[in-house]
Amino acid sequence: MKLLEINNIKKSFDDLEVLKDISISVEEGEVVSILGPSGSGKSTLLRCATLLETMDAGTMKYCGEDAVTEVNGRSVYASKQDLKRIINYFGLVFQNFNLFPHYTVLKNVIDAPIHTQKREKGEVEEEAKALLEQMGIGDKLDYYPCQLSGGQQQRVAIARALAMNPKILFFDEPTSALDPELTGEILKVLRDLASKRMTMVIVTHEIDFARGVSDRVIFMDEGYIVEQGRPEDVIDNPKNDRVRAFLNKLSQ
Amino acid sequence: MAALLVPSLLTSCSLDDKSGLGWFFGVILQLSEGMWASLVLFVLTLLFSMPLGLLVCFARRSRFKVVELIAKFYISIMRGTPLMLQLLVVYFGPYFVFKVALSTEYRFYAAIIGFALNYAAYFAEIYRSGIEAVPKGQYEAAHVLGYTKAQTFMKIVFPQMVRHILPPVTNEVITLVKDTSLAFAIAFVEMFTLAKQISATESTIMPLFVAGLFYYIFNLVVSYAMGLLEKKMNYYS
Ligand SMILES: Nc1ncnc2c1ncn2[C@@H]1O[C@H](COP(=O)(O)OP(=O)(O)OP(=O)(O)O)[C@@H](O)[C@H]1O
Ligand SMILES: [Mg+2]
């Protein structure tokens, strides 16, 4: 089943055309990595997919439901009510975590399920504790984010996203804000999630990680997808010159 | 109303012997009526201006240009003209515009209205800086987690704003303690008005010193309380 289907998305900031014509679909259980040089529009694509930016043209469906349709070549968003439901299908993990600094670890994780999904507090709390345990921070429930390392904060952020029970989880460079010795712990969490068939779309610069974890790799450049396919094809035998140049530069 | 709030204290105290302890306490007792009035003015001004400031702040941040412009104009007038003048306008305005006779009681209301309107403008700008100090990422995280706009403000933005604004709010509150003395402009009988009167009739500067001491101690208490609050809000960071 297709969880996400984006067709011919276009997005400009004033005169700057950032996404030129991008279509992407994600199957249930699939792990997709997005690679590409800085400024190629990876974050913008994720932000459009998570409704943080509005797209100019193109359509988007989550689990078969229309989030964005197109009328006369312009994107038209679904009603507020529909979007409120659709927003529960996905989660997003930010590069710089964006935890709520005035909430403890536990409250960061349970507050949204209780207050936006109206779920029962006891049940949410049990689930959250199990999630945090699984992330290796079960002993930090009463800490504030500022008392945690970057890696721990990112694990809280992942738990916070998972507590909403999303069908698909987006990551925008989840390790870029971390010290090199801390990236490993986050990549391990992502590998665990992948092995549990969590559907994920991950923007990353960690090539080895992408090769190991992804079912499919998408390479973006200047607002287009220039190559996509199995990691062993795109990463190890790229057909496109720009992909080859980018990968060469990274491996140097 | 004003009369109710201000307990009438001894005014018939013996003031003959200007060196005795009795005389000293007599002056203090006379002043205490003014202290009470200043305190009431202070508390009521905060009570009204702080929420009003939030409204003005919302208006200032409105996406409707007209509303934003009105708020901007309001703030610039309130901050750009003397508070004393504003008090006079609030007090004498009804008389000159509507030819309404001025009651003594209205003095009290005029003082509260004048102060609240003025301080709301300052608080609005402080709140605005506090809201703008909350990073964009907080709104984005809240949005992705399905919080409504109202929930985002109440649960995520407001608590962080409060922490940011405590130091400038403390400054403003300390200024207010001293500014209450400006109410003498509309003959509102507060601490400073009384001190001046007594000082003149008794031809001694002592009441003015006592008044100064009153404001100083008042502000020590305010600073201490705000310091405690700041510490309390520092549970994270
Ligand atoms: N809100 C915005 N307003 C104006 N321009 C923007 C905005 N957001 C992004 N851009 C521009 O869009 C282009 C693509 O940005 P984007 O963040 O999507 O790139 P990216 O592929 O994620 O890059 P990086 O690898 O550095 O994160 C950049 O040129 C950027 O300056
Ligand atoms: Mg980016």
Tab-separated table of C-alpha atoms in Angstrom, chain B:
chain	number	residue	atom	x	y	z
B	1	MET	CA	-14.776	53.360	46.087
B	2	ALA	CA	-11.522	55.141	46.721
B	3	ALA	CA	-12.726	56.102	50.122
B	4	LEU	CA	-13.533	52.497	50.891
B	5	LEU	CA	-10.094	51.297	49.914
B	6	VAL	CA	-8.296	53.934	51.885
B	7	PRO	CA	-8.769	53.337	55.574
B	8	SER	CA	-9.151	56.623	57.340
B	9	LEU	CA	-6.406	56.735	59.889
B	10	LEU	CA	-5.727	59.147	62.658
B	11	THR	CA	-5.542	62.668	61.447
B	12	SER	CA	-6.061	64.207	64.837
B	13	CYS	CA	-2.697	63.269	66.235
B	14	SER	CA	-0.765	65.723	68.348
B	15	LEU	CA	1.849	67.370	66.198
B	16	ASP	CA	3.145	69.958	68.650
B	17	ASP	CA	6.414	68.453	69.759
B	18	LYS	CA	8.509	68.101	66.601
B	19	SER	CA	11.252	66.023	68.114
B	20	GLY	CA	9.369	63.404	70.077
B	21	LEU	CA	8.793	59.848	69.020
B	22	GLY	CA	5.076	60.509	69.235
B	23	TRP	CA	5.347	63.182	66.607
B	24	PHE	CA	7.398	60.909	64.351
B	25	PHE	CA	4.829	58.135	64.482
B	26	GLY	CA	2.111	60.679	64.031
B	27	VAL	CA	3.626	61.695	60.701
B	28	ILE	CA	4.033	58.081	59.693
B	29	LEU	CA	0.422	57.399	60.563
B	30	GLN	CA	-0.672	60.341	58.474
B	31	LEU	CA	1.479	59.099	55.610
B	32	SER	CA	0.189	55.564	55.921
B	33	GLU	CA	-3.050	56.602	54.275
B	34	GLY	CA	-0.971	57.612	51.276
B	35	MET	CA	1.062	54.427	51.411
B	36	TRP	CA	-2.111	52.421	51.215
B	37	ALA	CA	-3.362	54.495	48.265
B	38	SER	CA	-0.050	54.048	46.427
B	39	LEU	CA	-0.133	50.338	47.059
B	40	VAL	CA	-3.674	50.021	45.735
B	41	LEU	CA	-2.778	52.077	42.688
B	42	PHE	CA	0.259	49.860	42.103
B	43	VAL	CA	-1.594	46.555	42.427
B	44	LEU	CA	-4.593	47.584	40.336
B	45	THR	CA	-2.388	49.038	37.614
B	46	LEU	CA	-0.525	45.744	37.276
B	47	LEU	CA	-3.745	43.758	37.449
B	48	PHE	CA	-5.207	45.658	34.490
B	49	SER	CA	-2.158	46.584	32.442
B	50	MET	CA	-0.608	43.123	32.234
B	51	PRO	CA	-3.563	41.405	30.502
B	52	LEU	CA	-4.329	44.543	28.500
B	53	GLY	CA	-0.712	44.535	27.346
B	54	LEU	CA	-1.165	41.013	26.019
B	55	LEU	CA	-4.161	42.161	23.995
B	56	VAL	CA	-2.212	45.103	22.600
B	57	CYS	CA	0.646	42.720	21.827
B	58	PHE	CA	-1.703	40.423	19.885
B	59	ALA	CA	-3.046	43.409	17.999
B	60	ARG	CA	0.498	44.549	17.258
B	61	ARG	CA	1.267	41.092	15.814
B	62	SER	CA	-2.030	40.782	13.953
B	63	ARG	CA	-1.919	39.741	10.326
B	64	PHE	CA	-4.524	42.424	9.648
B	65	LYS	CA	-2.559	45.494	8.684
B	66	VAL	CA	-5.139	47.941	10.065
B	67	VAL	CA	-5.161	46.320	13.484
B	68	GLU	CA	-1.375	46.266	13.538
B	69	LEU	CA	-1.216	49.953	12.597
B	70	ILE	CA	-3.690	50.954	15.294
B	71	ALA	CA	-1.698	49.044	17.895
B	72	LYS	CA	1.556	50.588	16.684
B	73	PHE	CA	0.043	54.061	16.893
B	74	TYR	CA	-1.316	53.393	20.372
B	75	ILE	CA	2.052	52.158	21.607
B	76	SER	CA	3.934	55.083	20.110
B	77	ILE	CA	1.570	57.640	21.690
B	78	MET	CA	1.675	55.969	25.095
B	79	ARG	CA	5.438	55.691	25.067
B	80	GLY	CA	6.086	58.969	23.308
B	81	THR	CA	4.172	61.371	25.586
B	82	PRO	CA	4.579	62.041	29.317
B	83	LEU	CA	2.568	59.843	31.647
B	84	MET	CA	1.611	62.917	33.627
B	85	LEU	CA	0.023	64.445	30.552
B	86	GLN	CA	-1.875	61.220	29.871
B	87	LEU	CA	-3.205	61.256	33.426
B	88	LEU	CA	-4.422	64.819	32.973
B	89	VAL	CA	-6.117	63.912	29.697
B	90	VAL	CA	-7.864	60.912	31.251
B	91	TYR	CA	-8.929	62.959	34.249
B	92	PHE	CA	-10.015	66.201	32.610
B	93	GLY	CA	-10.980	64.688	29.231
B	94	PRO	CA	-14.563	63.790	30.204
B	95	TYR	CA	-15.097	67.286	31.547
B	96	PHE	CA	-13.813	69.130	28.511
B	97	VAL	CA	-15.319	66.797	25.940
B	98	PHE	CA	-18.629	65.837	27.513
B	99	LYS	CA	-18.989	68.587	30.093
B	100	VAL	CA	-19.365	65.957	32.783
B	101	ALA	CA	-18.835	67.213	36.292
B	102	LEU	CA	-15.746	65.682	37.889
B	103	SER	CA	-16.367	63.729	41.045
B	104	THR	CA	-13.612	63.147	43.547
B	105	GLU	CA	-14.139	59.470	43.105
B	106	TYR	CA	-13.363	59.702	39.431
B	107	ARG	CA	-9.850	60.754	40.421
B	108	PHE	CA	-9.224	57.248	41.595
B	109	TYR	CA	-10.601	55.676	38.439
B	110	ALA	CA	-8.746	58.147	36.252
B	111	ALA	CA	-5.477	57.272	37.945
B	112	ILE	CA	-6.022	53.536	37.441
B	113	ILE	CA	-7.169	53.995	33.832
B	114	GLY	CA	-4.290	56.325	32.996
B	115	PHE	CA	-1.647	54.088	34.500
B	116	ALA	CA	-3.107	50.886	33.067
B	117	LEU	CA	-3.334	52.318	29.544
B	118	ASN	CA	0.222	53.600	29.725
B	119	TYR	CA	1.803	50.497	31.209
B	120	ALA	CA	-0.112	48.218	28.829
B	121	ALA	CA	1.842	49.772	25.968
B	122	TYR	CA	5.168	49.019	27.630
B	123	PHE	CA	4.120	45.508	28.575
B	124	ALA	CA	2.895	44.879	25.019
B	125	GLU	CA	6.357	45.598	23.639
B	126	ILE	CA	8.000	43.450	26.302
B	127	TYR	CA	5.645	40.555	25.557
B	128	ARG	CA	6.337	40.950	21.858
B	129	SER	CA	10.080	40.652	22.343
B	130	GLY	CA	9.438	37.599	24.531
B	131	ILE	CA	7.287	35.925	21.911
B	132	GLU	CA	9.764	36.691	19.168
B	133	ALA	CA	12.545	35.103	21.207
B	134	VAL	CA	10.806	31.724	20.933
B	135	PRO	CA	12.506	29.916	18.027
B	136	LYS	CA	10.553	29.107	14.865
B	137	GLY	CA	11.381	25.439	15.388
B	138	GLN	CA	9.099	25.356	18.432
B	139	TYR	CA	6.127	26.340	16.294
B	140	GLU	CA	7.100	23.815	13.645
B	141	ALA	CA	7.436	20.975	16.147
B	142	ALA	CA	4.056	21.918	17.616
B	143	HIS	CA	2.478	22.028	14.178
B	144	VAL	CA	3.738	18.589	13.195
B	145	LEU	CA	2.495	17.196	16.519
B	146	GLY	CA	-0.991	18.447	15.736
B	147	TYR	CA	-1.282	21.249	18.290
B	148	THR	CA	-3.826	23.901	17.355
B	149	LYS	CA	-2.732	27.529	17.207
B	150	ALA	CA	-4.303	28.219	20.596
B	151	GLN	CA	-2.674	25.160	22.165
B	152	THR	CA	0.679	26.127	20.669
B	153	PHE	CA	0.460	29.540	22.241
B	154	MET	CA	-0.823	28.439	25.635
B	155	LYS	CA	1.352	25.357	26.105
B	156	ILE	CA	4.504	26.038	24.144
B	157	VAL	CA	5.012	29.753	23.470
B	158	PHE	CA	3.555	31.461	26.536
B	159	PRO	CA	5.601	29.608	29.192
B	160	GLN	CA	8.805	30.285	27.271
B	161	MET	CA	7.827	33.904	26.745
B	162	VAL	CA	7.241	34.414	30.481
B	163	ARG	CA	10.751	33.296	31.197
B	164	HIS	CA	12.248	35.621	28.598
B	165	ILE	CA	10.361	38.675	29.832
B	166	LEU	CA	10.862	38.462	33.579
B	167	PRO	CA	13.929	40.736	33.711
B	168	PRO	CA	12.390	43.572	31.642
B	169	VAL	CA	9.086	43.171	33.491
B	170	THR	CA	10.937	43.573	36.787
B	171	ASN	CA	12.361	46.855	35.500
B	172	GLU	CA	8.929	48.044	34.507
B	173	VAL	CA	7.385	47.109	37.846
B	174	ILE	CA	10.105	48.964	39.732
B	175	THR	CA	9.488	52.017	37.583
B	176	LEU	CA	5.787	51.736	38.316
B	177	VAL	CA	6.391	51.851	42.063
B	178	LYS	CA	8.042	55.220	41.621
B	179	ASP	CA	5.648	56.386	38.901
B	180	THR	CA	2.658	56.056	41.223
B	181	SER	CA	3.841	59.368	42.656
B	182	LEU	CA	2.848	61.028	39.361
B	183	ALA	CA	-0.782	60.600	40.380
B	184	PHE	CA	-0.355	63.812	42.366
B	185	ALA	CA	-0.844	65.546	39.013
B	186	ILE	CA	-4.554	64.853	39.267
B	187	ALA	CA	-4.588	65.425	43.018
B	188	PHE	CA	-4.991	61.747	43.727
B	189	VAL	CA	-3.975	61.480	47.355
B	190	GLU	CA	-1.172	58.961	47.399
B	191	MET	CA	2.033	58.713	49.382
B	192	PHE	CA	3.949	61.479	47.666
B	193	THR	CA	1.097	63.998	47.661
B	194	LEU	CA	0.644	63.553	51.381
B	195	ALA	CA	4.340	63.748	52.126
B	196	LYS	CA	4.554	67.058	50.301
B	197	GLN	CA	1.544	68.447	52.126
B	198	ILE	CA	2.742	67.429	55.559
B	199	SER	CA	6.203	68.652	54.788
B	200	ALA	CA	4.795	72.070	53.883
B	201	THR	CA	2.432	72.464	56.823
B	202	GLU	CA	4.917	71.155	59.363
B	203	SER	CA	7.859	72.868	57.645
B	204	THR	CA	10.117	69.848	57.927
B	205	ILE	CA	11.689	67.670	55.292
B	206	MET	CA	11.255	64.528	57.330
B	207	PRO	CA	8.030	63.342	55.634
B	208	LEU	CA	9.786	63.453	52.265
B	209	PHE	CA	12.548	61.240	53.626
B	210	VAL	CA	9.961	58.849	54.948
B	211	ALA	CA	8.302	58.845	51.523
B	212	GLY	CA	11.642	58.088	49.870
B	213	LEU	CA	12.232	55.288	52.319
B	214	PHE	CA	8.790	53.917	51.550
B	215	TYR	CA	9.446	53.742	47.797
B	216	TYR	CA	12.865	52.267	48.420
B	217	ILE	CA	11.631	49.502	50.715
B	218	PHE	CA	8.684	48.847	48.426
B	219	ASN	CA	11.124	48.311	45.575
B	220	LEU	CA	13.403	46.121	47.657
B	221	VAL	CA	10.422	43.860	48.255
B	222	VAL	CA	9.471	43.948	44.574
B	223	SER	CA	13.023	43.082	43.474
B	224	TYR	CA	13.211	40.277	45.967
B	225	ALA	CA	9.872	38.819	44.879
B	226	MET	CA	10.748	39.073	41.183
B	227	GLY	CA	14.127	37.493	41.906
B	228	LEU	CA	12.390	34.532	43.521
B	229	LEU	CA	10.048	34.254	40.555
B	230	GLU	CA	12.950	34.340	38.126
B	231	LYS	CA	14.691	31.599	40.034
B	232	LYS	CA	11.529	29.564	39.993
B	233	MET	CA	11.189	29.983	36.236
B	234	ASN	CA	14.771	28.886	35.758
B	235	TYR	CA	13.859	25.247	36.342
B	236	TYR	CA	14.980	24.642	32.779
B	237	SER	CA	17.678	26.281	30.628
